[in-house]
Amino acid sequence: MLPRERFAFVWVGAQVIVFGAYFSFLTLAKPRLSLSVGQQISLLAIVLGSLGLVAAGTWLAQYLRRTRDDAEDERDRAIENKASAVAYRVLMAGIILVGCVMPFGAGGWDIVNAAVLAIAVAEVVHHGLIIVGYRRGLRV
């Protein structure tokens, strides 16, 4: 397995687990609990911090195992470009929904969490397409 593909697997798994737990907690606990602003910021900081630790650990492990054969080639760049283009469209659709539709019916932390969800979905799509690109080959 190539290092970029391995990182994509780890990153998708980490995001699904961490953001899945975060949004499940918000969905289940929000009706019963009234979280203060500080508690919500702390919860979001824990989520983003744990993802930062996963990314840093994965990058460090990849950096320490690096060999000459791991240099980026045209195929890697093409897969990255195609995945980024699709993820950008997903992110734009989510942010348009958050910025143009949600302010009329929701506010505060609902908008923040919807923006975080849009970013998380775009990241999962991005790295998921990288995995598909390496597993099934690049299709332009």
mmCIF file of C-alpha atoms in Angstrom:
data_model
loop_
_atom_site.group_PDB
_atom_site.id
_atom_site.type_symbol
_atom_site.label_atom_id
_atom_site.label_comp_id
_atom_site.label_asym_id
_atom_site.label_seq_id
_atom_site.Cartn_x
_atom_site.Cartn_y
_atom_site.Cartn_z
ATOM 1 C CA MET A 1 0.000 0.000 0.000
ATOM 2 C CA LEU A 2 1.363 3.382 -0.958
ATOM 3 C CA PRO A 3 1.952 5.962 1.792
ATOM 4 C CA ARG A 4 -0.637 8.396 0.408
ATOM 5 C CA GLU A 5 -3.230 5.645 0.225
ATOM 6 C CA ARG A 6 -2.364 4.532 3.765
ATOM 7 C CA PHE A 7 -2.734 8.087 5.049
ATOM 8 C CA ALA A 8 -6.078 8.406 3.274
ATOM 9 C CA PHE A 9 -7.322 5.196 4.926
ATOM 10 C CA VAL A 10 -6.239 6.372 8.376
ATOM 11 C CA TRP A 11 -7.623 9.859 7.844
ATOM 12 C CA VAL A 12 -11.023 8.671 6.612
ATOM 13 C CA GLY A 13 -11.274 6.204 9.491
ATOM 14 C CA ALA A 14 -10.277 8.805 12.057
ATOM 15 C CA GLN A 15 -12.724 11.349 10.719
ATOM 16 C CA VAL A 16 -15.610 8.917 10.582
ATOM 17 C CA ILE A 17 -14.946 7.786 14.160
ATOM 18 C CA VAL A 18 -14.263 11.203 15.688
ATOM 19 C CA PHE A 19 -16.887 13.222 13.838
ATOM 20 C CA GLY A 20 -19.360 10.353 14.115
ATOM 21 C CA ALA A 21 -18.937 10.361 17.886
ATOM 22 C CA TYR A 22 -19.137 14.169 18.008
ATOM 23 C CA PHE A 23 -22.313 14.469 15.966
ATOM 24 C CA SER A 24 -23.893 11.458 17.672
ATOM 25 C CA PHE A 25 -23.225 13.070 21.035
ATOM 26 C CA LEU A 26 -24.704 16.348 19.865
ATOM 27 C CA THR A 27 -27.754 14.639 18.418
ATOM 28 C CA LEU A 28 -28.418 12.496 21.473
ATOM 29 C CA ALA A 29 -27.378 14.915 24.211
ATOM 30 C CA LYS A 30 -28.609 18.204 22.845
ATOM 31 C CA PRO A 31 -32.290 17.721 23.670
ATOM 32 C CA ARG A 32 -31.447 16.739 27.258
ATOM 33 C CA LEU A 33 -28.381 18.841 27.983
ATOM 34 C CA SER A 34 -27.940 22.526 27.655
ATOM 35 C CA LEU A 35 -24.269 22.996 26.875
ATOM 36 C CA SER A 36 -22.760 26.371 27.599
ATOM 37 C CA VAL A 37 -20.637 28.156 25.012
ATOM 38 C CA GLY A 38 -17.471 27.177 26.840
ATOM 39 C CA GLN A 39 -18.510 23.514 26.951
ATOM 40 C CA GLN A 40 -19.325 23.508 23.247
ATOM 41 C CA ILE A 41 -16.020 25.173 22.396
ATOM 42 C CA SER A 42 -14.198 22.651 24.599
ATOM 43 C CA LEU A 43 -15.982 19.738 22.950
ATOM 44 C CA LEU A 44 -15.145 21.018 19.483
ATOM 45 C CA ALA A 45 -11.529 21.645 20.544
ATOM 46 C CA ILE A 46 -11.252 18.060 21.800
ATOM 47 C CA VAL A 47 -12.580 16.748 18.491
ATOM 48 C CA LEU A 48 -10.273 18.886 16.370
ATOM 49 C CA GLY A 49 -7.326 18.248 18.681
ATOM 50 C CA SER A 50 -7.761 14.488 18.461
ATOM 51 C CA LEU A 51 -7.860 14.711 14.668
ATOM 52 C CA GLY A 52 -4.722 16.845 14.796
ATOM 53 C CA LEU A 53 -2.971 14.177 16.839
ATOM 54 C CA VAL A 54 -3.992 11.479 14.350
ATOM 55 C CA ALA A 55 -2.787 13.575 11.416
ATOM 56 C CA ALA A 56 0.507 14.429 13.118
ATOM 57 C CA GLY A 57 1.131 10.825 14.153
ATOM 58 C CA THR A 58 0.342 9.491 10.696
ATOM 59 C CA TRP A 59 2.485 12.111 9.013
ATOM 60 C CA LEU A 60 5.390 11.388 11.386
ATOM 61 C CA ALA A 61 5.160 7.628 10.811
ATOM 62 C CA GLN A 62 5.024 8.205 7.057
ATOM 63 C CA TYR A 63 7.971 10.605 7.239
ATOM 64 C CA LEU A 64 10.110 8.140 9.175
ATOM 65 C CA ARG A 65 9.379 5.292 6.705
ATOM 66 C CA ARG A 66 9.979 7.441 3.650
ATOM 67 C CA THR A 67 12.102 5.972 0.877
ATOM 68 C CA ARG A 68 13.192 7.191 -2.525
ATOM 69 C CA ASP A 69 10.353 5.301 -4.200
ATOM 70 C CA ASP A 70 7.772 7.377 -2.356
ATOM 71 C CA ALA A 71 8.320 10.465 -4.484
ATOM 72 C CA GLU A 72 5.157 11.917 -5.990
ATOM 73 C CA ASP A 73 4.565 11.116 -9.661
ATOM 74 C CA GLU A 74 2.000 12.116 -12.308
ATOM 75 C CA ARG A 75 -0.503 9.508 -11.192
ATOM 76 C CA ASP A 76 -0.395 10.756 -7.600
ATOM 77 C CA ARG A 77 -0.900 14.335 -8.738
ATOM 78 C CA ALA A 78 -3.775 13.369 -11.064
ATOM 79 C CA ILE A 79 -5.544 11.431 -8.295
ATOM 80 C CA GLU A 80 -5.032 14.310 -5.864
ATOM 81 C CA ASN A 81 -6.301 16.883 -8.384
ATOM 82 C CA LYS A 82 -9.426 14.906 -9.247
ATOM 83 C CA ALA A 83 -10.227 14.189 -5.582
ATOM 84 C CA SER A 84 -9.667 17.824 -4.658
ATOM 85 C CA ALA A 85 -11.938 19.048 -7.449
ATOM 86 C CA VAL A 86 -14.833 16.841 -6.332
ATOM 87 C CA ALA A 87 -14.275 17.613 -2.641
ATOM 88 C CA TYR A 88 -14.254 21.329 -3.417
ATOM 89 C CA ARG A 89 -17.691 21.052 -5.023
ATOM 90 C CA VAL A 90 -18.993 19.121 -2.023
ATOM 91 C CA LEU A 91 -17.572 21.736 0.331
ATOM 92 C CA MET A 92 -19.051 24.598 -1.687
ATOM 93 C CA ALA A 93 -22.495 22.970 -1.683
ATOM 94 C CA GLY A 94 -22.322 22.499 2.077
ATOM 95 C CA ILE A 95 -21.080 26.005 2.778
ATOM 96 C CA ILE A 96 -23.727 27.528 0.488
ATOM 97 C CA LEU A 97 -26.343 25.620 2.445
ATOM 98 C CA VAL A 98 -24.836 26.820 5.726
ATOM 99 C CA GLY A 99 -24.309 30.407 4.649
ATOM 100 C CA CYS A 100 -27.330 31.067 2.480
ATOM 101 C CA VAL A 101 -30.129 28.866 3.807
ATOM 102 C CA MET A 102 -29.486 28.137 7.470
ATOM 103 C CA PRO A 103 -29.364 31.738 8.768
ATOM 104 C CA PHE A 104 -33.091 32.063 8.040
ATOM 105 C CA GLY A 105 -34.109 29.122 10.219
ATOM 106 C CA ALA A 106 -31.263 28.356 12.586
ATOM 107 C CA GLY A 107 -28.602 30.186 14.447
ATOM 108 C CA GLY A 108 -25.569 29.987 16.684
ATOM 109 C CA TRP A 109 -24.085 26.566 17.211
ATOM 110 C CA ASP A 110 -26.371 24.912 14.679
ATOM 111 C CA ILE A 111 -24.655 26.922 11.949
ATOM 112 C CA VAL A 112 -21.196 26.217 13.372
ATOM 113 C CA ASN A 113 -21.872 22.488 13.577
ATOM 114 C CA ALA A 114 -23.338 22.438 10.071
ATOM 115 C CA ALA A 115 -20.192 24.146 8.761
ATOM 116 C CA VAL A 116 -18.027 21.599 10.587
ATOM 117 C CA LEU A 117 -20.144 18.808 9.094
ATOM 118 C CA ALA A 118 -19.718 20.255 5.590
ATOM 119 C CA ILE A 119 -15.948 20.387 6.058
ATOM 120 C CA ALA A 120 -15.868 16.850 7.458
ATOM 121 C CA VAL A 121 -17.946 15.471 4.587
ATOM 122 C CA ALA A 122 -15.716 17.222 2.050
ATOM 123 C CA GLU A 123 -12.602 15.756 3.708
ATOM 124 C CA VAL A 124 -14.071 12.259 3.768
ATOM 125 C CA VAL A 125 -15.033 12.588 0.095
ATOM 126 C CA HIS A 126 -11.558 13.891 -0.755
ATOM 127 C CA HIS A 127 -9.656 11.088 0.923
ATOM 128 C CA GLY A 128 -12.258 8.502 -0.056
ATOM 129 C CA LEU A 129 -11.721 9.414 -3.697
ATOM 130 C CA ILE A 130 -7.964 9.147 -3.184
ATOM 131 C CA ILE A 131 -8.488 5.595 -1.908
ATOM 132 C CA VAL A 132 -10.744 4.789 -4.857
ATOM 133 C CA GLY A 133 -8.229 6.363 -7.225
ATOM 134 C CA TYR A 134 -5.442 4.119 -5.987
ATOM 135 C CA ARG A 135 -7.596 0.988 -5.686
ATOM 136 C CA ARG A 136 -9.526 1.150 -8.947
ATOM 137 C CA GLY A 137 -7.270 3.332 -10.993
ATOM 138 C CA LEU A 138 -7.741 6.876 -12.114
ATOM 139 C CA ARG A 139 -10.699 7.590 -14.372
ATOM 140 C CA VAL A 140 -10.819 11.008 -15.934
#
